Coordinates of N, CA, C and O in Angstrom, one line a residue:
R1 N 8.6 8.9 -0.7 CA 8.6 8.1 0.5 C 7.4 7.2 0.4 O 6.3 7.6 0.1
L2 N 7.7 6.0 0.8 CA 6.7 4.8 0.7 C 6.7 4.2 2.1 O 7.7 3.8 2.6
L3 N 5.4 4.1 2.7 CA 5.3 3.3 3.8 C 4.8 1.8 3.4 O 3.8 1.7 2.7
I4 N 5.4 1.0 4.0 CA 5.0 -0.5 3.8 C 4.3 -1.0 5.2 O 5.1 -0.9 6.2
G5 N 3.1 -1.5 5.0 CA 2.5 -1.8 6.4 C 1.9 -3.2 6.3 O 1.4 -3.6 5.2
K6 N 2.0 -3.9 7.5 CA 1.4 -5.3 7.5 C 0.3 -5.2 8.7 O 0.6 -5.5 9.8
P7 N -0.9 -4.8 8.3 CA -2.0 -4.7 9.2 C -2.6 -5.9 9.6 O -2.4 -7.0 8.9
G8 N -3.1 -6.0 10.9 CA -3.8 -7.1 11.3 C -2.8 -8.3 12.0 O -1.6 -7.9 12.2
L9 N -3.4 -9.4 12.2 CA -2.6 -10.4 12.9 C -1.7 -11.3 11.9 O -1.0 -12.3 12.5
D10 N -1.8 -11.0 10.6 CA -1.0 -11.8 9.8 C 0.5 -11.5 9.9 O 1.0 -10.5 9.9
G11 N 1.3 -12.6 10.2 CA 2.7 -12.4 10.4 C 3.6 -12.8 9.2 O 4.8 -12.8 9.4
H12 N 3.0 -13.1 8.1 CA 3.8 -13.4 6.8 C 4.3 -12.1 6.2 O 3.6 -11.5 5.5
S13 N 5.5 -11.8 6.5 CA 6.1 -10.4 6.0 C 6.9 -10.6 4.8 O 7.4 -9.5 4.3
N14 N 7.1 -11.7 4.1 CA 8.1 -11.9 3.1 C 7.8 -11.0 1.9 O 8.6 -10.2 1.3
G15 N 6.5 -10.9 1.4 CA 6.1 -10.0 0.3 C 6.4 -8.6 0.5 O 6.9 -7.9 -0.2
A16 N 5.9 -8.2 1.8 CA 6.1 -6.8 2.2 C 7.5 -6.4 2.1 O 8.0 -5.3 1.8
E17 N 8.5 -7.2 2.7 CA 9.9 -7.1 2.8 C 10.5 -6.9 1.5 O 11.4 -6.2 1.1
Q18 N 10.0 -7.8 0.6 CA 10.5 -7.8 -0.8 C 10.1 -6.5 -1.5 O 11.0 -5.9 -2.3
I19 N 8.9 -6.0 -1.3 CA 8.6 -4.7 -1.9 C 9.4 -3.5 -1.2 O 9.9 -2.6 -2.0
A20 N 9.6 -3.7 0.0 CA 10.4 -2.6 0.7 C 11.8 -2.5 0.1 O 12.4 -1.5 -0.2
V21 N 12.4 -3.7 0.0 CA 13.9 -3.8 -0.7 C 13.8 -3.2 -2.1 O 14.6 -2.4 -2.5
K22 N 12.9 -3.8 -2.8 CA 12.8 -3.3 -4.3 C 12.5 -1.8 -4.3 O 13.2 -1.0 -5.1
G23 N 11.7 -1.3 -3.5 CA 11.4 0.2 -3.4 C 12.6 1.0 -3.1 O 12.9 2.0 -3.8
R24 N 13.4 0.5 -2.1 CA 14.6 1.1 -1.7 C 15.6 1.2 -2.9 O 16.1 2.2 -3.3
D25 N 15.7 0.1 -3.6 CA 16.6 0.0 -4.8 C 16.0 0.8 -6.0 O 16.9 1.4 -6.8
A26 N 14.7 1.1 -6.1 CA 14.2 1.9 -7.0 C 14.3 3.4 -6.7 O 13.8 4.3 -7.5
G27 N 14.7 3.7 -5.6 CA 15.0 5.2 -5.3 C 13.9 5.6 -4.2 O 14.1 6.8 -3.7
F28 N 13.0 4.8 -3.7 CA 12.0 5.3 -2.7 C 12.8 5.4 -1.3 O 13.6 4.5 -1.1
E29 N 12.4 6.3 -0.5 CA 12.8 6.2 1.0 C 11.7 5.4 1.6 O 10.6 5.6 1.5
I30 N 12.1 4.3 2.2 CA 11.1 3.3 2.7 C 10.9 3.5 4.3 O 11.9 3.6 5.0
V31 N 9.6 3.5 4.6 CA 9.3 3.5 6.0 C 8.6 2.1 6.3 O 7.6 1.9 5.7
Y32 N 9.2 1.2 7.0 CA 8.6 -0.1 7.3 C 8.5 -0.2 8.8 O 9.5 -0.3 9.5
E33 N 7.2 -0.3 9.2 CA 6.9 -0.4 10.6 C 6.9 -1.7 11.1 O 6.6 -1.9 12.4
G34 N 7.1 -2.8 10.4 CA 7.0 -4.1 10.9 C 5.5 -4.8 10.6 O 4.8 -4.2 9.9
I35 N 5.3 -5.9 11.5 CA 4.1 -6.5 11.3 C 3.1 -6.4 12.4 O 3.5 -5.8 13.4
R36 N 1.9 -6.7 12.1 CA 0.9 -6.7 13.1 C 0.6 -5.3 13.7 O 0.4 -5.1 14.8
L37 N 0.4 -4.4 12.7 CA 0.0 -3.0 13.0 C -1.4 -2.9 13.0 O -2.1 -3.4 12.2
T38 N -1.8 -1.8 13.7 CA -3.3 -1.5 13.7 C -3.5 -0.5 12.6 O -2.6 0.2 12.2
P39 N -4.7 -0.3 12.2 CA -5.0 0.7 11.2 C -4.6 2.2 11.7 O -4.0 3.0 10.9
A40 N -4.8 2.4 13.0 CA -4.3 3.7 13.5 C -2.9 3.9 13.5 O -2.4 5.0 13.2
Q41 N -2.1 2.9 13.8 CA -0.6 3.0 13.7 C -0.1 3.3 12.3 O 0.6 4.0 12.1
I42 N -0.8 2.6 11.4 CA -0.4 2.9 9.9 C -0.7 4.2 9.5 O 0.1 4.9 8.9
A43 N -2.0 4.7 9.8 CA -2.3 6.1 9.4 C -1.4 7.2 10.0 O -1.0 8.1 9.4
R44 N -1.2 7.0 11.4 CA -0.3 8.0 12.1 C 1.1 8.0 11.5 O 1.7 9.0 11.3
A45 N 1.7 6.8 11.3 CA 3.0 6.7 10.8 C 3.0 7.3 9.3 O 4.0 8.1 8.9
A46 N 2.0 7.1 8.5 CA 1.9 7.7 7.2 C 2.0 9.2 7.3 O 2.7 9.9 6.5
Q47 N 1.2 9.8 8.2 CA 1.0 11.2 8.4 C 2.4 11.8 8.9 O 2.9 12.7 8.4
E48 N 2.8 11.2 9.9 CA 4.0 11.7 10.6 C 5.4 11.7 9.7 O 6.2 12.5 9.8
E49 N 5.3 10.6 8.9 CA 6.5 10.4 8.1 C 6.4 11.2 6.8 O 7.4 11.1 6.0
G50 N 5.2 11.7 6.4 CA 5.1 12.5 5.2 C 5.2 11.6 3.9 O 5.8 12.0 3.0
V51 N 4.6 10.3 4.0 CA 4.8 9.5 2.9 C 4.0 9.9 1.8 O 2.9 10.6 1.9
H52 N 4.4 9.5 0.6 CA 3.7 9.7 -0.7 C 2.7 8.7 -1.1 O 1.7 8.8 -1.9
L53 N 2.8 7.5 -0.5 CA 2.1 6.3 -0.8 C 2.1 5.2 0.3 O 3.2 5.0 0.9
I54 N 1.1 4.6 0.6 CA 1.0 3.4 1.6 C 0.8 2.2 0.8 O -0.1 2.0 0.0
G55 N 1.8 1.3 1.0 CA 1.6 -0.1 0.5 C 1.3 -1.0 1.5 O 2.1 -1.3 2.5
L56 N 0.2 -1.7 1.4 CA -0.3 -2.7 2.4 C 0.0 -4.1 1.9 O -0.2 -4.4 0.7
S57 N 0.2 -5.0 2.9 CA 0.3 -6.4 2.6 C -0.5 -7.1 3.5 O -0.4 -7.1 4.7
V58 N -1.6 -7.9 2.8 CA -2.5 -8.6 3.7 C -2.7 -10.0 3.0 O -3.1 -10.2 2.0
L59 N -2.5 -11.1 3.9 CA -2.6 -12.5 3.4 C -3.6 -13.2 4.3 O -3.8 -14.3 4.2
S60 N -4.2 -12.5 5.3 CA -5.1 -13.0 6.2 C -6.5 -13.3 5.8 O -7.3 -13.9 6.6
G61 N -6.9 -12.6 4.8 CA -8.3 -12.6 4.4 C -9.2 -11.5 4.9 O -10.2 -11.4 4.6
S62 N -8.5 -10.6 5.7 CA -9.2 -9.5 6.3 C -9.0 -8.2 5.6 O -9.2 -7.1 6.2
H63 N -8.6 -8.3 4.4 CA -8.3 -7.1 3.5 C -9.3 -6.0 3.4 O -9.1 -4.9 3.5
L64 N -10.7 -6.5 3.3 CA -11.8 -5.6 3.1 C -11.9 -4.7 4.4 O -12.0 -3.5 4.3
E65 N -11.9 -5.3 5.5 CA -12.0 -4.6 6.8 C -10.8 -3.9 7.2 O -11.0 -2.6 7.6
L66 N -9.7 -4.3 6.8 CA -8.5 -3.5 7.2 C -8.3 -2.3 6.3 O -7.9 -1.2 6.8
V67 N -8.5 -2.4 5.0 CA -8.4 -1.3 4.2 C -9.4 -0.2 4.5 O -9.2 1.0 4.6
E68 N -10.7 -0.6 4.8 CA -11.7 0.3 5.1 C -11.2 1.1 6.5 O -11.5 2.2 6.6
A69 N -10.9 0.3 7.5 CA -10.4 0.9 8.8 C -9.3 1.9 8.6 O -9.2 3.0 9.2
I70 N -8.3 1.5 7.6 CA -7.1 2.4 7.4 C -7.6 3.7 6.7 O -7.3 4.9 7.1
H71 N -8.6 3.6 5.7 CA -9.1 4.8 5.1 C -9.9 5.7 6.2 O -9.8 6.9 6.1
L72 N -10.7 5.0 7.0 CA -11.2 5.8 8.2 C -10.3 6.5 9.0 O -10.5 7.7 9.5
E73 N -9.2 5.8 9.3 CA -8.2 6.5 10.2 C -7.5 7.7 9.5 O -7.3 8.7 10.2
L74 N -7.2 7.5 8.2 CA -6.6 8.5 7.5 C -7.5 9.8 7.4 O -7.1 10.9 7.6
S75 N -8.8 9.5 7.2 CA -9.7 10.6 7.1 C -9.9 11.2 8.5 O -9.9 12.5 8.5
A76 N -9.9 10.5 9.6 CA -10.0 11.2 10.9 C -8.9 12.0 11.2 O -9.0 13.0 12.0
I77 N -7.6 11.8 10.7 CA -6.5 12.6 11.0 C -6.3 13.7 9.9 O -5.2 14.3 9.9
G78 N -7.1 13.7 8.9 CA -6.9 14.7 7.7 C -5.9 14.3 6.8 O -5.2 15.1 6.1
A79 N -5.6 12.9 6.7 CA -4.6 12.5 5.7 C -5.1 11.5 4.6 O -4.4 10.7 4.2
N80 N -6.4 11.7 4.4 CA -7.1 10.8 3.4 C -6.6 11.1 1.9 O -7.1 10.4 1.0
D81 N -5.7 11.9 1.7 CA -5.1 12.2 0.3 C -3.9 11.3 0.0 O -3.5 11.3 -1.1
I82 N -3.6 10.5 1.0 CA -2.4 9.6 0.7 C -3.0 8.4 0.0 O -3.8 7.7 0.7
P83 N -2.4 8.0 -1.2 CA -3.0 6.8 -1.9 C -2.5 5.5 -1.2 O -1.4 5.5 -0.6
I84 N -3.4 4.5 -1.5 CA -3.1 3.2 -0.8 C -3.1 2.2 -1.9 O -4.0 2.2 -2.8
V85 N -2.1 1.2 -1.9 CA -2.1 0.1 -2.8 C -2.0 -1.1 -1.8 O -1.6 -1.1 -0.7
L86 N -2.5 -2.3 -2.4 CA -2.6 -3.5 -1.6 C -2.0 -4.7 -2.3 O -2.1 -4.8 -3.5
G87 N -1.3 -5.5 -1.6 CA -0.7 -6.7 -2.1 C -1.1 -7.9 -1.3 O -1.3 -7.7 0.0
G88 N -1.2 -8.9 -1.9 CA -1.7 -10.2 -1.1 C -2.5 -11.2 -1.8 O -2.6 -11.0 -3.1
I89 N -3.1 -11.9 -1.1 CA -4.0 -13.1 -1.7 C -5.4 -12.3 -1.8 O -6.2 -12.4 -0.7
I90 N -5.8 -11.7 -2.9 CA -7.0 -10.9 -2.9 C -7.8 -11.4 -4.0 O -7.6 -11.4 -5.2
P91 N -9.1 -12.0 -3.7 CA -10.0 -12.4 -4.8 C -10.4 -11.2 -5.7 O -10.4 -10.0 -5.2
E92 N -10.6 -11.6 -7.0 CA -10.9 -10.6 -8.0 C -12.1 -9.7 -7.6 O -12.0 -8.5 -7.8
D93 N -13.1 -10.3 -7.1 CA -14.3 -9.6 -6.7 C -14.0 -8.5 -5.6 O -14.5 -7.3 -5.6
D94 N -13.2 -9.0 -4.6 CA -12.8 -7.9 -3.6 C -11.9 -7.0 -4.1 O -12.0 -5.8 -3.8
A95 N -10.9 -7.3 -5.0 CA -10.1 -6.3 -5.7 C -11.0 -5.2 -6.3 O -10.7 -4.0 -6.1
Q96 N -11.9 -5.5 -7.0 CA -12.8 -4.6 -7.7 C -13.4 -3.7 -6.8 O -13.6 -2.5 -7.0
L97 N -14.1 -4.4 -5.7 CA -14.8 -3.5 -4.7 C -13.8 -2.5 -4.0 O -14.2 -1.4 -3.8
L98 N -12.6 -3.0 -3.7 CA -11.6 -2.2 -3.0 C -11.3 -1.0 -3.8 O -11.1 0.2 -3.5
M99 N -11.1 -1.3 -5.2 CA -10.8 -0.1 -6.1 C -12.0 0.9 -6.3 O -11.7 2.0 -6.4
Q100 N -13.2 0.3 -6.3 CA -14.3 1.2 -6.3 C -14.4 2.1 -5.1 O -14.9 3.2 -5.2
N101 N -13.7 1.6 -4.0 CA -13.8 2.5 -2.7 C -12.6 3.2 -2.4 O -12.3 3.5 -1.3
G102 N -11.7 3.4 -3.5 CA -10.6 4.4 -3.4 C -9.3 3.8 -3.3 O -8.2 4.4 -3.4
L103 N -9.1 2.4 -3.3 CA -7.7 1.8 -3.3 C -7.2 2.1 -4.7 O -8.0 2.1 -5.8
K104 N -6.0 2.3 -4.8 CA -5.4 2.7 -6.2 C -4.9 1.5 -7.0 O -4.8 1.7 -8.2
A105 N -4.5 0.4 -6.4 CA -4.0 -0.8 -7.1 C -4.1 -1.9 -6.2 O -3.9 -1.8 -5.0
V106 N -4.2 -3.1 -6.8 CA -4.1 -4.3 -6.1 C -3.2 -5.3 -6.8 O -3.2 -5.4 -8.0
F107 N -2.2 -5.8 -6.2 CA -1.1 -6.6 -6.6 C -1.2 -8.1 -5.9 O -1.5 -8.1 -4.7
T108 N -1.3 -9.1 -6.8 CA -1.5 -10.4 -6.2 C -0.2 -11.2 -6.8 O 0.6 -10.7 -7.5
P109 N 0.0 -12.5 -6.3 CA 1.1 -13.3 -6.7 C 1.3 -13.3 -8.2 O 2.4 -13.5 -8.7
K110 N 0.3 -13.1 -9.0 CA 0.5 -13.1 -10.4 C 1.2 -11.9 -10.9 O 1.7 -11.8 -12.1
D111 N 1.3 -10.9 -10.1 CA 2.1 -9.6 -10.5 C 3.5 -9.9 -10.0 O 3.9 -9.4 -9.0
M112 N 4.2 -10.6 -10.8 CA 5.6 -10.9 -10.3 C 6.6 -9.9 -10.9 O 7.7 -10.0 -10.2
D113 N 6.4 -9.1 -11.7 CA 7.4 -8.2 -12.3 C 7.5 -7.0 -11.4 O 6.7 -6.0 -11.3
M114 N 8.5 -7.0 -10.4 CA 8.7 -5.9 -9.4 C 8.9 -4.6 -10.1 O 8.4 -3.6 -9.4
N115 N 9.6 -4.6 -11.2 CA 9.8 -3.2 -12.0 C 8.4 -2.6 -12.4 O 8.2 -1.4 -12.2
E116 N 7.5 -3.5 -12.8 CA 6.1 -2.9 -13.2 C 5.4 -2.5 -11.9 O 4.7 -1.5 -12.0
I117 N 5.5 -3.1 -10.8 CA 4.9 -2.7 -9.6 C 5.5 -1.4 -9.2 O 4.7 -0.4 -8.8
M118 N 6.8 -1.2 -9.3 CA 7.4 0.1 -8.9 C 6.9 1.1 -9.8 O 6.6 2.3 -9.5
D119 N 6.8 0.9 -11.2 CA 6.4 1.9 -12.1 C 4.9 2.3 -11.8 O 4.7 3.5 -11.8
R120 N 4.2 1.3 -11.5 CA 2.6 1.6 -11.2 C 2.7 2.5 -9.9 O 1.8 3.5 -10.0
M121 N 3.5 2.3 -8.9 CA 3.4 3.1 -7.7 C 3.8 4.5 -8.1 O 3.4 5.5 -7.5
V122 N 4.9 4.7 -8.8 CA 5.3 6.0 -9.3 C 4.2 6.6 -9.9 O 3.9 7.9 -9.7
D123 N 3.6 6.0 -10.8 CA 2.5 6.7 -11.7 C 1.4 7.1 -10.7 O 0.8 8.2 -10.8
I124 N 1.1 6.3 -9.7 CA 0.0 6.6 -8.7 C 0.3 7.8 -7.9 O -0.4 8.8 -7.7
I125 N 1.6 7.9 -7.5 CA 2.0 9.2 -6.8 C 1.9 10.3 -7.7 O 1.6 11.4 -7.2
R126 N 2.5 10.3 -8.9 CA 2.4 11.4 -9.8 C 1.0 11.8 -10.2 O 0.7 13.1 -10.0
E127 N 0.1 10.8 -10.3 CA -1.3 11.3 -10.5 C -1.9 11.8 -9.4 O -2.6 12.8 -9.5
T128 N -1.7 11.3 -8.2 CA -2.2 12.0 -7.0 C -1.7 13.4 -6.7 O -2.4 14.3 -6.2
N129 N -0.6 13.8 -7.2 CA 0.0 15.0 -7.2 C -0.2 15.9 -8.4 O 0.5 16.9 -8.5
G130 N -1.1 15.5 -9.3 CA -1.5 16.3 -10.4 C -0.5 16.3 -11.5 O -0.5 17.2 -12.4
L131 N 0.3 15.3 -11.6 CA 1.4 15.2 -12.6 C 1.1 14.1 -13.6 O 0.4 13.1 -13.1
E132 N 1.7 14.2 -14.8 CA 1.4 13.1 -15.8 C 2.1 11.9 -15.4 O 3.2 12.0 -14.8
P133 N 1.5 10.8 -15.8 CA 2.3 9.6 -15.5 C 3.6 9.6 -16.1 O 3.8 10.3 -17.2
D134 N 4.7 8.8 -15.6 CA 6.0 8.7 -16.2 C 5.9 8.1 -17.6 O 5.2 7.2 -17.8
A135 N 6.7 8.6 -18.6 CA 6.6 8.1 -20.0 C 7.4 7.0 -20.1 O 8.3 6.6 -19.5

């Protein structure tokens, strides 16, 4: 199960919706809560829906603050074991900082191969659950 979230005030949902459709086509059960969600809404939905991964889409430039807030919300409800990936317009320095702070992957417009993105998300889920990456 994959939760796709659009936190913050950013209303550009095209990328998130493309990932949701590709995820469904790749066999994921998709939980898509829509746009302009708070970090608390995303964390609660992830816990309540029993998702295996959270995929965030942020184009507003507030990715550092939003990802940190979502990590804090997940910790507060005892769900900090759910891995998070991020897609959007993310500067390389910010991507490295986010990865150092627990984010599992950052996808930007240069990551155009949707099959590779799906494969990476499956590998992250497998690794999080103590399984070997898919061969």
